XYZ file of N, CA and C in Angstrom:
678
model
N 18.323 25.462 1.986
C 17.065 25.556 1.287
C 16.160 27.091 0.966
N 16.270 27.406 0.256
C 15.371 28.802 0.476
C 13.900 28.779 1.067
N 13.808 30.189 1.772
C 12.199 29.508 2.319
C 11.242 29.428 1.020
N 10.116 27.818 1.547
C 9.263 27.364 0.912
C 8.090 27.926 0.723
N 7.146 28.894 0.001
C 6.078 29.196 0.394
C 4.488 28.631 -0.610
N 5.186 27.882 -1.115
C 4.039 27.261 -2.321
C 3.098 26.383 -1.719
N 2.471 26.110 -2.090
C 1.218 24.871 -1.392
C 1.916 23.256 -2.701
N 2.239 22.381 -1.654
C 2.322 21.333 -1.978
C 1.147 20.337 -1.654
N 1.250 19.511 -2.979
C -0.196 18.374 -3.608
C 0.281 17.250 -2.693
N 0.010 16.659 -2.190
C 0.417 14.947 -2.124
C -0.604 14.179 -2.142
N -0.785 12.956 -2.868
C -1.850 11.752 -2.927
C -0.961 10.624 -2.706
N -1.814 10.054 -1.436
C -1.522 8.839 -1.472
C -2.565 7.602 -2.498
N -2.008 6.577 -2.927
C -2.643 5.593 -3.898
C -3.831 4.949 -3.604
N -3.721 3.915 -4.407
C -4.923 2.723 -3.899
C -4.495 2.030 -3.967
N -3.659 0.908 -3.339
C -2.673 -0.089 -3.773
C -3.817 -1.528 -3.530
N -2.955 -2.722 -3.537
C -3.981 -3.965 -3.638
C -4.896 -4.030 -2.652
N -4.431 -3.450 -1.272
C -5.339 -3.533 -0.260
C -5.549 -2.382 0.897
N -4.600 -2.424 1.293
C -4.690 -1.141 2.228
C -3.921 -0.073 1.643
N -5.113 0.800 2.036
C -4.898 2.185 0.960
C -3.371 2.758 1.884
N -2.319 3.234 0.971
C -1.214 3.623 1.005
C -0.895 4.580 2.299
N -2.190 5.655 2.126
C -2.129 6.218 3.472
C -2.115 6.136 4.714
N -2.623 4.987 4.590
C -2.976 4.851 6.460
C -1.031 4.370 7.190
N -0.459 4.111 5.801
C 1.388 3.552 6.705
C 1.436 5.007 6.053
N 1.571 5.350 4.766
C 2.871 5.879 4.364
C 2.617 7.725 5.147
N 1.399 8.018 5.243
C 1.356 9.438 4.761
C 1.687 10.032 6.176
N 1.105 9.615 7.735
C 1.411 9.880 8.428
C 3.323 10.009 8.984
N 4.074 9.036 8.622
C 5.014 9.149 8.977
C 5.852 10.290 8.491
N 5.312 10.619 7.134
C 6.020 11.433 6.306
C 5.384 12.818 6.080
N 4.157 12.988 6.275
C 3.436 14.376 6.850
C 4.421 14.880 8.494
N 4.481 13.974 9.378
C 4.765 14.237 10.447
C 6.502 14.513 10.068
N 7.365 14.169 9.475
C 8.603 14.704 9.251
C 8.426 15.661 8.143
N 7.526 16.100 7.371
C 7.588 17.100 6.379
C 7.533 18.393 7.047
N 6.594 18.242 8.068
C 5.889 19.213 8.668
C 6.679 19.822 9.583
N 7.915 18.887 10.655
C 8.713 19.433 11.110
C 9.691 20.262 10.562
N 10.191 19.486 9.199
C 11.437 20.251 8.270
C 11.168 21.406 7.679
N 9.672 21.550 7.449
C 9.152 22.789 6.627
C 8.038 22.976 6.767
N 7.693 23.770 7.990
C 6.521 24.107 8.672
C 5.769 25.738 8.482
N 6.126 26.097 7.109
C 6.069 27.426 6.735
C 4.973 26.708 5.374
N 5.402 25.353 4.975
C 4.905 25.027 3.796
C 3.173 24.261 4.011
N 2.183 24.753 3.445
C 0.968 24.122 3.750
C 0.725 22.751 2.660
N 0.709 21.653 3.106
C 0.498 20.467 2.473
C -0.817 20.146 2.154
N -1.564 19.956 1.075
C -2.937 19.743 0.670
C -2.822 18.481 0.492
N -3.655 17.341 0.770
C -3.764 16.036 0.146
C -5.085 16.270 -0.897
N -5.081 15.176 -1.848
C -6.073 14.625 -2.517
C -6.341 12.952 -2.707
N -7.666 12.759 -2.850
C -7.296 11.060 -2.632
C -8.233 10.777 -3.802
N -8.371 9.844 -4.152
C -9.187 9.265 -5.212
C -8.696 7.958 -6.146
N -9.218 7.531 -6.780
C -8.129 6.346 -7.880
C -7.483 6.387 -8.414
N -6.438 5.800 -8.962
C -5.120 5.875 -9.670
C -5.546 6.503 -10.786
N -6.544 6.105 -11.537
C -6.707 7.013 -12.635
C -6.868 8.430 -12.610
N -8.092 8.581 -11.444
C -8.391 10.029 -11.312
C -7.531 10.880 -11.097
N -6.413 10.131 -10.348
C -5.081 11.183 -9.970
C -4.133 11.869 -10.691
N -4.200 10.549 -11.366
C -3.195 10.672 -12.695
C -3.877 11.604 -13.748
N -4.782 11.662 -13.851
C -5.593 12.812 -14.505
C -5.364 13.877 -14.383
N -5.286 14.377 -12.897
C -5.083 15.287 -12.131
C -3.744 15.741 -12.356
N -2.800 15.002 -12.052
C -1.387 15.517 -12.409
C -1.132 15.683 -14.108
N -1.978 15.442 -14.603
C -1.430 15.701 -16.116
C -2.139 16.941 -16.738
N -3.117 17.192 -15.432
C -4.280 19.124 -16.007
C -3.282 19.634 -15.008
N -2.329 19.225 -14.297
C -1.619 19.931 -13.396
C -2.363 20.609 -12.167
N -3.359 20.232 -11.773
C -4.151 20.026 -10.482
C -3.149 19.579 -9.339
N -2.532 18.718 -9.456
C -1.497 18.018 -8.440
C 0.017 18.372 -8.860
N 0.672 18.342 -7.913
C 2.147 18.636 -8.309
C 2.983 17.236 -8.214
N 2.747 16.325 -7.592
C 2.979 14.982 -7.156
C 2.328 13.784 -6.651
N 2.485 12.624 -6.887
C 1.008 11.549 -6.358
C 1.933 10.043 -5.969
N 1.161 9.859 -4.906
C 2.330 8.491 -4.614
C 1.208 7.384 -4.766
N 1.766 6.551 -6.046
C 1.272 5.616 -7.023
C 2.230 4.365 -6.711
N 1.331 3.284 -7.351
C 2.203 1.774 -6.937
C 2.870 1.915 -8.490
N 4.093 1.671 -8.607
C 4.623 1.738 -9.623
C 3.820 0.795 -10.634
N 3.008 -0.869 -10.361
C 2.212 -1.229 -11.520
C 1.283 -0.504 -12.055
N 0.635 0.892 -11.467
C -0.737 1.262 -11.653
C -0.039 2.967 -12.198
N 0.942 3.270 -12.306
C 1.530 4.323 -12.979
C 1.876 4.482 -14.314
N 1.233 5.888 -15.060
C 1.285 5.695 -16.619
C 2.826 6.470 -16.927
N 2.919 5.981 -18.048
C 4.630 6.240 -18.841
C 4.585 7.530 -18.874
N 3.645 8.013 -19.349
C 4.011 9.934 -19.161
C 4.789 10.441 -17.877
N 4.961 10.186 -17.094
C 5.115 10.485 -15.636
C 6.510 9.914 -15.133
N 7.232 10.900 -14.570
C 8.537 10.962 -13.997
C 8.456 10.058 -12.930
N 9.285 9.018 -11.990
C 8.795 8.486 -11.373
C 10.134 8.380 -9.920
N 9.981 8.538 -9.152
C 10.567 8.315 -7.713
C 10.653 7.036 -7.228
N 10.996 6.175 -6.640
C 10.902 4.912 -5.749
C 11.364 5.390 -4.522
N 9.908 5.114 -3.644
C 10.028 5.688 -2.355
C 10.117 3.906 -1.576
N 9.287 3.407 -1.448
C 9.408 1.873 -0.890
C 8.751 0.613 -1.491
N 9.589 -0.162 -1.477
C 8.627 -1.525 -1.927
C 7.856 -2.068 -1.389
N 6.641 -2.278 -1.984
C 5.579 -3.628 -1.393
C 5.180 -4.924 -1.707
N 4.877 -5.381 -0.815
C 4.580 -6.981 -0.528
C 3.065 -7.123 -0.174
N 2.858 -8.337 -1.048
C 1.322 -9.031 -0.459
C 1.897 -10.218 0.949
N 0.487 -9.833 1.294
C 0.915 -10.637 2.591
C -0.469 -11.719 2.436
N -0.043 -12.954 2.692
C -1.302 -13.329 3.227
C -1.942 -13.484 4.775
N -3.116 -13.003 4.936
C -3.764 -12.606 6.162
C -4.616 -13.733 6.438
N -4.100 -14.376 7.795
C -4.409 -15.548 8.025
C -4.889 -15.681 10.236
N -6.044 -16.384 10.599
C -6.417 -16.315 11.889
C -5.251 -17.039 12.401
N -5.342 -17.157 13.877
C -4.360 -17.164 15.158
C -4.721 -19.030 14.816
N -3.306 -19.794 15.083
C -3.434 -21.079 14.871
C -3.941 -21.572 13.566
N -3.758 -21.202 12.584
C -3.987 -21.708 11.073
C -2.766 -22.471 10.869
N -2.877 -24.035 10.487
C -1.379 -24.587 10.167
C -0.372 -24.096 9.490
N -1.033 -23.037 8.356
C 0.439 -22.652 7.812
C 1.241 -21.318 8.615
N 0.378 -20.958 9.610
C 1.118 -19.779 10.341
C 2.461 -19.941 11.475
N 2.766 -21.681 10.900
C 4.304 -21.648 11.688
C 5.225 -21.565 10.498
N 4.543 -21.002 8.788
C 5.634 -20.888 8.035
C 6.351 -19.288 7.944
N 6.972 -19.268 7.401
C 7.781 -17.815 7.161
C 6.957 -17.327 5.836
N 6.187 -17.777 4.938
C 6.133 -17.719 3.685
C 4.414 -18.425 3.257
N 4.298 -17.878 2.480
C 2.525 -19.016 2.262
C 2.547 -18.664 0.921
N 2.134 -20.026 -0.204
C 2.118 -19.909 -1.492
C 0.181 -19.505 -1.622
N -0.353 -19.225 -2.874
C -1.121 -19.120 -2.986
C -1.839 -20.766 -2.745
N -0.714 -21.656 -3.765
C -1.523 -22.899 -3.644
C -1.562 -23.649 -2.903
N -0.972 -23.150 -1.739
C -0.950 -24.072 -0.076
C -2.587 -23.570 0.775
N -2.962 -22.113 0.144
C -4.351 -21.819 0.454
C -5.421 -22.370 -0.550
N -5.217 -23.367 -1.626
C -6.283 -23.217 -2.870
C -7.785 -23.757 -1.827
N -8.005 -24.710 -1.196
C -8.565 -25.474 -0.804
C -9.147 -24.606 0.268
N -9.007 -23.249 0.495
C -9.692 -22.208 1.992
C -10.387 -21.515 1.097
N -11.124 -20.663 1.811
C -12.300 -20.140 1.366
C -11.492 -18.554 1.789
N -11.950 -17.535 0.962
C -11.132 -16.641 0.606
C -11.727 -15.255 0.493
N -11.622 -14.414 1.466
C -12.303 -13.010 1.717
C -11.348 -11.803 1.098
N -12.126 -11.099 0.133
C -10.847 -10.364 -0.639
C -11.320 -8.806 -0.728
N -10.456 -8.288 -0.814
C -10.814 -6.717 -1.021
C -11.142 -6.353 -1.948
N -12.767 -5.730 -2.159
C -13.321 -6.054 -3.670
C -13.565 -5.117 -4.238
N -12.782 -3.464 -3.868
C -12.976 -2.801 -4.847
C -11.260 -2.934 -5.488
N -11.247 -2.104 -6.746
C -10.509 -1.955 -7.309
C -9.281 -0.966 -7.331
N -8.042 -1.550 -7.607
C -7.796 -2.385 -8.355
C -7.323 -3.575 -7.519
N -7.727 -3.870 -5.922
C -7.078 -5.079 -5.408
C -8.007 -5.971 -5.832
N -9.231 -6.145 -5.988
C -9.607 -7.532 -6.916
C -8.902 -8.013 -7.967
N -8.785 -7.117 -8.906
C -8.029 -7.013 -10.240
C -6.248 -7.522 -9.869
N -5.807 -7.056 -8.802
C -4.278 -7.448 -8.398
C -4.389 -9.251 -7.999
N -5.399 -9.308 -6.797
C -5.561 -10.640 -6.410
C -6.488 -11.662 -7.522
N -7.113 -11.361 -8.522
C -7.568 -12.607 -9.539
C -5.961 -12.707 -10.534
N -4.829 -11.392 -10.725
C -3.996 -11.991 -11.609
C -2.787 -12.644 -11.060
N -2.935 -12.438 -9.375
C -1.855 -13.584 -8.731
C -2.460 -14.623 -8.797
N -3.692 -15.012 -8.457
C -4.252 -16.082 -8.419
C -3.852 -17.226 -10.131
N -4.289 -16.339 -11.192
C -3.706 -17.124 -12.325
C -2.778 -17.354 -12.369
N -1.444 -16.406 -11.877
C -0.173 -16.327 -12.034
C 0.258 -17.965 -11.439
N -0.320 -18.219 -10.383
C 0.016 -19.809 -9.481
C -0.792 -20.899 -10.291
N -1.578 -20.366 -11.240
C -2.266 -21.868 -11.973
C -3.814 -22.636 -10.397
N -4.218 -21.310 -9.448
C -5.304 -21.164 -8.491
C -6.713 -20.690 -9.090
N -8.003 -21.658 -9.089
C -8.777 -20.872 -8.714
C -9.315 -20.827 -7.698
N -9.738 -19.668 -7.162
C -9.569 -19.493 -6.140
C -11.304 -19.737 -5.621
N -11.596 -20.375 -3.848
C -12.247 -20.153 -3.551
C -12.965 -18.926 -2.505
N -13.344 -17.828 -3.466
C -14.244 -16.374 -2.645
C -15.275 -16.419 -2.569
N -15.498 -16.862 -0.846
C -16.361 -16.641 -0.048
C -16.925 -15.606 0.123
N -16.336 -14.261 0.179
C -16.860 -13.327 0.104
C -16.087 -11.995 -0.283
N -16.086 -11.139 -0.548
C -15.242 -9.701 -1.272
C -16.451 -8.473 -0.227
N -15.487 -7.427 0.641
C -15.704 -6.445 1.208
C -14.591 -5.445 0.714
N -15.176 -4.280 0.877
C -14.515 -2.543 0.748
C -14.418 -2.398 1.580
N -14.552 -2.683 2.908
C -13.946 -2.252 4.357
C -13.138 -2.868 5.128
N -11.858 -2.733 4.483
C -10.450 -3.493 4.606
C -10.711 -4.125 6.354
N -10.885 -2.989 7.411
C -11.361 -3.721 9.073
C -12.377 -4.943 9.267
N -13.516 -4.919 8.409
C -14.643 -6.070 8.211
C -13.674 -6.957 8.026
N -13.349 -6.782 6.496
C -12.407 -7.871 5.998
C -11.347 -8.758 7.124
N -10.927 -8.000 7.916
C -9.747 -8.210 8.468
C -10.388 -9.272 9.988
N -11.453 -8.442 10.440
C -12.128 -9.159 11.283
C -12.956 -10.588 10.743
N -13.702 -10.420 9.494
C -13.767 -11.717 9.654
C -12.939 -12.907 9.164
N -11.382 -12.319 9.178
C -10.649 -13.398 8.695
C -9.976 -13.950 10.139
N -9.715 -13.039 11.405
C -9.502 -13.365 12.717
C -10.850 -14.273 13.293
N -11.878 -14.184 12.393
C -13.062 -15.276 12.935
C -12.974 -16.510 12.934
N -11.975 -16.629 11.999
C -11.945 -18.009 11.314
C -12.665 -18.142 10.029
N -13.477 -17.383 9.329
C -14.091 -17.458 8.419
C -13.304 -17.791 6.892
N -12.077 -17.433 7.072
C -11.372 -17.462 5.478
C -10.173 -16.871 5.590
N -9.353 -16.526 4.901
C -8.041 -15.698 4.537
C -8.038 -14.808 3.989
N -6.982 -13.711 3.868
C -6.964 -12.590 2.786
C -5.851 -12.568 2.287
N -5.521 -11.356 1.266
C -4.719 -10.764 0.736
C -4.792 -9.246 0.931
N -3.281 -9.046 1.272
C -2.825 -7.440 1.802
C -1.881 -6.880 1.363
N -1.916 -6.086 0.947
C -0.387 -5.182 0.631
C 0.042 -4.383 1.993
N 1.005 -4.995 2.705
C 1.425 -4.320 3.757
C 1.113 -4.911 4.972
N 1.388 -4.395 6.008
C 0.343 -4.809 7.266
C 0.669 -3.756 8.711
N -0.401 -3.915 9.101
C -0.028 -3.074 10.026
C 0.371 -3.281 11.596
N 1.244 -2.657 12.214
C 1.621 -3.079 13.297
C 0.797 -3.265 14.500
N 0.665 -4.597 15.287
C -0.115 -4.967 16.429
C -0.007 -6.190 16.017
N -1.132 -6.272 14.741
C -1.664 -7.655 14.270
C -2.547 -8.172 15.147
N -3.925 -7.287 15.020
C -5.084 -7.488 15.534
C -5.856 -7.303 14.965
N -7.306 -7.707 14.937
C -8.903 -7.187 13.749
C -9.285 -5.564 14.845
N -10.038 -5.213 14.515
C -10.669 -4.135 14.867
C -11.419 -4.589 16.440
N -11.750 -5.665 16.684
C -12.308 -6.604 17.632
C -10.898 -6.958 18.467
N -9.895 -6.565 18.360
C -8.630 -7.477 19.315
C -8.398 -8.616 19.577
N -9.119 -9.290 18.416
C -8.402 -10.831 17.956
C -7.421 -10.679 16.895
N -6.318 -11.504 17.634
C -5.365 -11.425 16.418
C -5.317 -12.294 15.067
N -4.311 -11.357 14.521
C -4.335 -12.017 13.230
C -2.870 -11.989 12.537
N -2.644 -12.728 11.965
C -1.118 -13.879 11.757
C -0.782 -13.310 9.955
N 0.280 -12.463 9.768
C 0.538 -11.915 8.480
C 1.690 -12.778 7.830
N 1.436 -13.366 6.841
C 2.834 -13.940 6.005
C 3.181 -13.220 4.793
N 4.217 -13.138 4.652
C 4.496 -12.949 3.007
C 4.399 -13.588 2.084
N 3.412 -13.685 1.016
C 2.751 -14.453 0.639
C 4.128 -14.576 -0.852
N 4.499 -15.712 -1.278
C 5.601 -16.049 -2.118
C 5.453 -15.601 -3.586
N 3.772 -15.470 -4.329
C 3.557 -15.031 -5.379
C 3.836 -13.437 -5.536
N 4.008 -12.422 -3.863
C 3.997 -11.195 -4.512
C 5.163 -11.082 -5.502
N 4.899 -9.883 -6.281
C 5.901 -9.166 -6.595
C 7.293 -8.687 -6.462
N 8.394 -8.881 -7.106
C 9.218 -8.286 -6.210
C 9.749 -6.557 -6.221
N 9.316 -6.402 -7.886
C 9.401 -5.292 -8.267
C 8.310 -3.782 -7.949
N 7.552 -4.243 -7.092
C 6.546 -2.959 -6.889
C 6.809 -2.349 -5.750
N 6.712 -1.293 -6.602
C 7.372 -0.083 -5.287
C 6.248 1.342 -4.953
N 6.347 1.919 -4.362
C 5.149 3.476 -4.183
C 6.427 3.941 -4.595
N 5.693 4.107 -5.711
C 6.854 6.158 -6.427
C 6.207 7.296 -6.278
N 6.660 8.265 -6.234
C 6.201 9.580 -6.105
C 6.169 9.829 -8.035
N 5.286 10.250 -8.439
C 5.169 10.487 -9.564
C 5.003 12.385 -9.564
N 5.795 12.410 -10.783
C 5.575 14.196 -11.049
C 5.392 13.873 -13.194
N 4.655 15.236 -13.185
C 4.477 15.348 -14.765
C 5.979 15.499 -15.188
N 6.346 14.896 -16.611
C 7.674 14.765 -17.020
C 7.741 16.246 -17.853
N 6.678 16.661 -18.435
C 6.998 17.917 -18.814
C 6.656 19.444 -18.659
N 6.756 19.394 -16.639
C 6.930 20.585 -15.837
C 8.180 20.208 -15.098
N 8.456 21.399 -14.868
C 9.883 21.355 -13.785
C 9.102 21.183 -12.060
N 9.893 20.595 -11.719
C 9.128 20.288 -10.448
C 9.699 21.526 -9.559
N 8.492 21.542 -8.696
C 8.735 23.073 -7.905
C 9.792 22.507 -6.489
N 10.398 23.821 -5.896
C 10.742 23.543 -4.961
C 10.414 22.656 -4.034
N 9.416 22.767 -3.768
C 8.159 22.181 -2.618
C 8.431 20.490 -2.682
N 8.252 20.589 -4.478
C 8.145 18.580 -4.739
C 9.646 18.189 -4.674
N 10.499 19.126 -5.127
C 11.813 18.306 -4.627
C 12.105 18.218 -2.747
N 11.484 19.136 -2.293
C 11.797 18.916 -0.866
C 11.091 17.907 -0.313
N 9.713 17.467 -0.966
C 8.848 16.408 -0.761
C 9.642 14.826 -0.843
N 10.398 15.382 -2.339
C 11.143 13.957 -2.539
C 12.294 13.566 -1.953
N 13.053 14.798 -1.239
C 13.731 14.745 -0.394
C 13.689 13.706 0.848
N 12.786 14.792 1.390
C 12.014 14.290 2.713
C 11.803 12.908 2.648
N 11.134 12.186 1.795
C 10.822 10.850 1.549
C 11.817 9.875 1.279
N 13.035 10.287 0.012
C 14.048 9.456 0.653
C 15.037 9.722 2.259
N 15.180 10.294 2.924
C 15.697 9.872 4.002
C 14.854 9.565 4.751
N 13.332 9.812 4.557
C 12.725 9.156 6.140
C 12.517 7.584 5.933
N 12.447 7.082 4.418
C 12.138 5.661 4.227
C 13.133 5.207 3.353
N 14.137 5.494 2.578
C 15.281 4.695 2.210
C 16.474 3.938 2.893
N 16.658 4.724 3.902
C 17.554 4.139 5.048
C 17.248 3.220 6.161
N 15.369 3.026 5.985
C 14.875 2.075 6.956
C 13.988 0.954 6.117
N 13.622 0.125 7.050
C 12.878 -0.937 6.417
C 11.505 -0.058 6.251
N 10.968 -0.686 5.536
C 9.422 0.500 5.230
C 8.680 -0.337 5.991
N 7.611 0.029 6.054
C 6.540 0.026 7.447
C 5.630 -1.501 6.932
N 6.167 -2.337 5.317
C 5.526 -2.958 5.374
C 6.589 -4.106 5.822
N 7.820 -4.085 6.165
C 8.380 -4.854 7.047
C 8.811 -5.313 8.028
N 7.831 -5.406 8.703
C 7.675 -5.578 10.055
C 8.208 -7.070 9.876
N 8.639 -7.642 11.458
C 9.190 -8.845 11.192
C 8.270 -9.837 10.966
N 7.899 -10.876 10.379
C 7.858 -12.056 9.904
C 6.858 -12.983 11.656
N 7.912 -12.719 12.414
C 7.428 -13.638 13.411
C 6.670 -12.661 14.398
N 6.488 -11.281 13.941
C 5.383 -10.737 15.330
C 4.012 -11.095 14.938
N 3.302 -11.020 13.879
C 1.971 -11.453 14.344
C 2.073 -12.328 12.533
């Protein structure tokens, strides 16, 4: 591949819970920086709507966004699947199961991520399951929500899971795959359909496919870990 000198704009989206940048970008940028040290990578963060507006305007070359949130006028390349997990405190009766249903949790207090589209996504899953949730609290700080769950004050729903399975205070957390989690939601790289992809963008897509496709994505840690 010829020497790449143009700038590349990479954008993490905001999924139903944990921001994609937490687990996707460090791994990606580590690999990309080693493969293409001569390329300056610039990052831009914002809501899915704001980021896609920048794609339309040509301010960004590419964006990492959930497939369910991506506008139809973009070309997309799948990178990794996304799964929703029920976050439980250690010793929760449902923690012995490999998967958990919202029906199983219907009588328990929920502590949910309060920003959009996380809240809308959660409510949609509750409606599809025929469950009226008991929402005890909402919060925009993911670590606060996780810490409240670890204190046995309720359960939460989050996209993906951190390796290690503990709260900010060091209290253990249990993650179990949610049965109602969509099977067709991915992190995609979106690019403007009316523009030819730059060499840097093509390189970015190639690195993503090499880094993530052959391996289990970061959302796929063993359910028996935590």
